[in-house]
Short mmCIF file of C-alpha atoms in Angstrom, two decimals:
data_model
loop_
_atom_site.label_atom_id
_atom_site.label_comp_id
_atom_site.label_asym_id
_atom_site.label_seq_id
_atom_site.Cartn_x
_atom_site.Cartn_y
_atom_site.Cartn_z
CA MET A 5 9.33 -21.12 20.89
CA GLY A 6 6.80 -19.38 19.30
CA GLY A 7 7.22 -17.01 16.05
CA LEU A 8 6.93 -13.80 18.78
CA GLN A 9 9.37 -15.45 21.11
CA ARG A 10 11.65 -15.89 18.53
CA LEU A 11 11.32 -12.28 17.45
CA GLU A 12 12.14 -10.83 20.42
CA HIS A 13 15.20 -13.64 20.67
CA ARG A 14 16.33 -11.96 17.16
CA LEU A 15 16.24 -8.37 18.16
CA GLU A 16 18.20 -8.92 21.97
CA GLN A 17 21.01 -10.99 19.81
CA MET A 18 20.77 -8.00 17.03
CA ILE A 19 21.09 -5.30 18.98
CA SER A 20 22.93 -6.43 21.83
CA GLY A 21 19.76 -5.64 24.62
CA ALA A 22 20.15 -1.60 23.97
CA PHE A 23 16.40 -1.88 22.48
CA ALA A 24 15.26 -3.31 25.71
CA ARG A 25 16.78 -1.34 27.77
CA ALA A 26 15.36 2.08 26.01
CA PHE A 27 11.85 0.58 25.47
CA ARG A 28 11.53 -1.01 29.67
CA SER A 29 8.97 1.18 30.58
CA ALA A 30 7.47 2.09 26.96
CA VAL A 31 6.15 0.10 23.43
CA GLN A 32 7.50 -3.25 23.30
CA PRO A 33 8.29 -4.56 19.87
CA VAL A 34 6.68 -7.66 20.63
CA GLU A 35 3.55 -6.53 21.16
CA ILE A 36 4.10 -4.44 17.84
CA ALA A 37 4.06 -7.74 16.09
CA ALA A 38 1.29 -8.98 17.76
CA ALA A 39 -0.87 -6.13 16.66
CA LEU A 40 0.62 -6.53 12.98
CA GLN A 41 -0.39 -9.79 13.11
CA ARG A 42 -3.87 -8.80 14.43
CA GLU A 43 -4.60 -6.39 11.62
CA CYS A 44 -3.80 -8.90 9.07
CA ASP A 45 -6.61 -11.46 10.59
CA ASN A 46 -9.18 -8.26 11.16
CA ASN A 47 -8.55 -7.09 7.08
CA ALA A 48 -8.20 -10.50 5.74
CA GLN A 49 -10.02 -10.63 2.44
CA ILE A 50 -11.49 -13.89 1.01
CA LEU A 51 -10.09 -14.62 -2.47
CA SER A 52 -10.59 -18.22 -2.71
CA ARG A 53 -10.99 -21.19 -0.74
CA ASP A 54 -7.78 -21.47 0.36
CA ARG A 55 -6.08 -17.57 -0.10
CA ARG A 56 -6.92 -14.60 1.59
CA LEU A 57 -5.74 -10.93 0.93
CA VAL A 58 -4.38 -8.91 3.56
CA PRO A 59 -2.72 -5.38 4.07
CA ASN A 60 0.66 -4.93 3.21
CA ASP A 61 1.35 -1.19 3.86
CA PHE A 62 1.42 -0.64 7.75
CA HIS A 63 1.73 2.51 9.40
CA VAL A 64 2.42 2.28 13.31
CA GLU A 65 1.80 5.56 15.47
CA LEU A 66 3.63 6.12 18.53
CA SER A 67 3.82 8.79 21.09
CA GLU A 68 6.86 11.29 20.49
CA THR A 69 8.79 10.13 23.48
CA ASP A 70 8.35 6.22 22.12
CA LEU A 71 9.04 7.52 18.51
CA ALA A 72 12.39 8.99 19.49
CA ARG A 73 13.12 5.93 21.62
CA LEU A 74 12.72 3.80 18.80
CA ALA A 75 14.84 6.19 16.22
CA PRO A 76 18.19 4.63 16.36
CA TYR A 77 16.59 1.19 15.59
CA ASP A 78 13.37 1.54 13.63
CA THR A 79 14.94 0.15 10.31
CA ALA A 80 16.35 -2.77 12.28
CA LEU A 81 13.13 -3.28 13.97
CA ALA A 82 10.89 -2.45 10.77
CA ASP A 83 13.11 -5.56 8.81
CA GLU A 84 12.68 -7.94 11.85
CA LEU A 85 8.38 -6.68 11.89
CA GLY A 86 8.40 -7.22 7.99
CA LYS A 87 9.96 -11.05 8.49
CA GLN A 88 7.32 -11.90 11.18
CA VAL A 89 4.53 -10.49 9.32
CA ARG A 90 5.35 -12.39 6.44
CA GLN A 91 5.85 -15.60 8.61
CA HIS A 92 2.53 -15.57 9.79
CA ALA A 93 0.66 -14.58 6.29
CA ASP A 94 2.52 -17.98 4.91
CA GLN A 95 1.15 -19.83 8.05
CA GLN A 96 -2.57 -18.35 7.43
CA SER A 97 -2.43 -19.01 3.57
CA TYR A 98 -2.64 -14.82 3.44
CA VAL A 99 -1.59 -13.36 0.16
CA PHE A 100 -0.61 -9.78 0.08
CA PRO A 101 -0.96 -7.47 -3.11
CA GLY A 102 2.78 -5.95 -3.09
CA PRO A 103 6.09 -5.89 -0.91
CA VAL A 104 5.33 -5.40 2.82
CA SER A 105 6.03 -1.85 4.30
CA ILE A 106 6.31 -0.72 7.93
CA ALA A 107 6.61 2.74 8.65
CA PHE A 108 6.91 4.34 12.28
CA GLU A 109 5.04 7.87 12.69
CA PRO A 110 4.37 10.06 15.50
CA ALA A 111 0.59 10.72 16.84
CA GLU A 112 0.34 14.01 19.29
CA ASP A 113 -2.84 12.06 20.85
CA LEU A 114 -0.75 9.28 22.09
CA THR A 115 0.95 8.71 25.55
CA THR A 116 4.03 6.71 26.04
CA GLY A 117 3.25 3.04 25.94
CA ARG A 118 0.76 3.44 23.55
CA PHE A 119 0.57 2.95 19.69
CA ARG A 120 -2.07 2.34 16.68
CA ILE A 121 -1.47 0.93 13.56
CA ARG A 122 -3.28 1.65 10.25
CA SER A 123 -2.79 -0.50 7.19
CA GLN A 124 -3.99 -1.04 3.52
CA ALA A 125 -3.58 -2.83 0.57
CA HIS A 126 -1.54 -1.32 -1.35
CA ALA A 127 -0.79 -2.83 -4.82
CA LYS A 128 2.25 -3.36 -6.78
CA VAL A 129 1.97 -0.95 -9.76
CA THR A 130 4.35 -1.49 -13.01
CA GLY A 131 4.26 0.38 -16.57
CA ASN A 132 5.69 0.57 -19.82
CA ALA A 133 6.47 4.41 -19.69
CA THR A 134 10.22 5.62 -19.23
CA HIS A 135 11.32 8.47 -16.88
CA THR A 136 11.20 10.51 -19.67
CA GLN A 137 8.21 9.90 -20.80
CA VAL A 138 6.79 10.74 -17.68
CA GLY A 139 8.90 14.21 -16.94
CA ARG A 140 7.60 15.19 -20.34
CA ALA A 141 3.87 14.84 -20.34
CA ARG A 142 0.90 17.15 -19.82
CA ALA A 143 -1.13 14.93 -17.66
CA VAL A 144 -0.25 11.76 -15.51
CA LEU A 145 -1.79 8.83 -13.56
CA GLU A 146 -0.70 8.77 -10.03
CA VAL A 147 -1.23 4.83 -8.31
CA ASN A 148 0.30 4.24 -5.52
CA GLY A 149 3.62 6.04 -5.54
CA THR A 150 3.96 5.52 -9.16
CA ARG A 151 3.47 8.28 -12.31
CA HIS A 152 2.42 7.15 -15.74
CA PRO A 153 1.75 9.60 -18.52
CA LEU A 154 -1.46 10.57 -19.66
CA GLN A 155 -0.84 11.06 -23.78
CA ALA A 156 -2.91 10.07 -26.61
CA PRO A 157 -4.05 7.97 -27.81
CA GLY A 158 -4.44 6.78 -24.15
CA LEU A 159 -3.61 3.57 -21.94
CA VAL A 160 -5.18 0.93 -20.41
CA VAL A 161 -5.28 -0.60 -16.78
CA GLY A 162 -5.43 -3.84 -15.72
CA ARG A 163 -3.95 -6.85 -13.87
CA GLY A 164 -2.90 -8.84 -16.70
CA THR A 165 0.08 -8.49 -18.91
CA GLU A 166 -1.38 -7.08 -21.96
CA ALA A 167 -2.54 -3.66 -19.47
CA ASP A 168 -0.36 -0.59 -19.96
CA VAL A 169 -0.19 -0.16 -16.44
CA ARG A 170 -0.75 -3.53 -14.28
CA ILE A 171 -2.05 -3.23 -10.78
CA ASN A 172 -1.52 -6.64 -8.59
CA ASP A 173 -4.71 -6.24 -7.11
CA PRO A 174 -7.43 -9.29 -7.27
CA GLY A 175 -10.15 -6.90 -7.60
CA VAL A 176 -8.89 -5.46 -10.91
CA SER A 177 -9.85 -7.46 -13.87
CA ARG A 178 -7.06 -8.39 -16.61
CA ARG A 179 -8.24 -5.51 -18.80
CA HIS A 180 -10.32 -3.18 -16.20
CA VAL A 181 -10.45 0.44 -17.66
CA GLU A 182 -9.04 2.54 -20.71
CA PHE A 183 -8.08 6.07 -20.54
CA THR A 184 -8.39 8.29 -23.69
CA VAL A 185 -6.22 11.34 -24.29
CA ARG A 186 -6.92 13.89 -26.91
CA ALA A 187 -5.90 17.52 -27.51
CA GLY A 188 -8.30 19.93 -26.42
CA ALA A 189 -8.88 23.42 -28.46
CA ASP A 190 -6.58 25.23 -25.99
CA GLY A 191 -3.88 22.57 -26.46
CA GLY A 192 -4.37 20.88 -23.27
CA PRO A 193 -5.22 17.24 -22.76
CA VAL A 194 -9.02 16.02 -23.06
CA ILE A 195 -9.22 12.87 -20.95
CA GLU A 196 -11.59 10.03 -20.46
CA VAL A 197 -12.00 6.99 -18.71
CA HIS A 198 -14.40 4.27 -19.59
CA ASP A 199 -14.92 0.67 -18.24
CA LEU A 200 -13.82 -2.28 -20.56
CA GLY A 201 -16.32 -5.00 -18.90
CA SER A 202 -14.49 -5.59 -16.01
CA THR A 203 -16.05 -7.80 -13.59
CA ASN A 204 -16.43 -4.71 -10.37
CA GLY A 205 -16.96 -1.82 -12.27
CA MET A 206 -15.35 1.34 -11.09
CA LEU A 207 -15.94 4.56 -8.95
CA VAL A 208 -15.05 8.11 -10.55
CA ASP A 209 -15.05 10.43 -7.56
CA GLY A 210 -16.99 8.48 -5.59
CA HIS A 211 -19.62 7.28 -8.39
CA ARG A 212 -20.02 4.06 -10.23
CA ILE A 213 -20.24 4.83 -13.39
CA SER A 214 -18.92 3.57 -16.75
CA ARG A 215 -17.53 6.26 -18.86
CA THR A 216 -17.09 9.81 -18.14
CA GLY A 217 -14.46 12.66 -18.75
CA LEU A 218 -11.82 13.57 -16.08
CA ARG A 219 -10.27 16.70 -14.79
CA ASP A 220 -7.16 17.71 -12.57
CA GLY A 221 -7.50 16.16 -9.34
CA SER A 222 -10.28 13.14 -9.99
CA GLN A 223 -9.93 10.12 -8.76
CA VAL A 224 -10.95 6.52 -10.42
CA LYS A 225 -11.26 3.59 -8.14
CA ILE A 226 -10.91 -0.30 -9.46
CA GLY A 227 -10.63 -2.89 -7.09
CA ASN A 228 -8.53 -1.84 -3.72
CA THR A 229 -6.85 0.74 -5.76
CA THR A 230 -7.18 4.49 -6.15
CA MET A 231 -5.78 6.06 -9.21
CA THR A 232 -5.64 10.01 -9.52
CA VAL A 233 -5.49 12.23 -12.32
CA ARG A 234 -2.73 15.20 -12.32
CA VAL A 235 -2.75 17.91 -15.03
CA VAL A 236 0.56 19.48 -15.21
CA GLU A 237 0.53 23.46 -15.75
CA GLY A 238 2.63 24.29 -18.22
CA GLY A 239 3.61 20.78 -19.57
#
């Protein structure tokens, strides 16, 4: 029995056929599973001879009708699809940059029985700051759904354990960039970023550069990861 057949069998056992009846004329879970595997195959990036990086953040877009039919089972289905994607990755020597996430979303332009998948490599991010420090900061760095305080003297971002903010992105060097922070004449933060001699460099608002000042909304991309500066009004 193949992987997709085993998935179908597990779903039938788990929900006693209710899911199958609901989706008899709509999107089938096994079709979504196969599409998720193809999404990995089509977006694999070579890391080394035996390792390839694939997306780990998946958004399955469905018609409103299919999404409504799916709603009672979406959590269970996402869990099963996640297991299937991880098994496929193991077989193909794929590497995920972080935990696998699968979400279902509506799409007005899709009709019943049609779906599409959007994906991205969403690296796991960890930092040293506490929730209190983040809450009190005059400026923060937003990275893949996490927030890190930008306060004097600054912080180092990289893949290594010595970085203040660590990003599990193979395109990021161990110490990739440093953000420096000081108080301006008006008391607000003055923020700059400079490259620390990384392998792949950085883009700031789409421009390759080694050092520059930043403002609210500035975006710094290193590897496959985009970081956004947010200045907190009245912080």
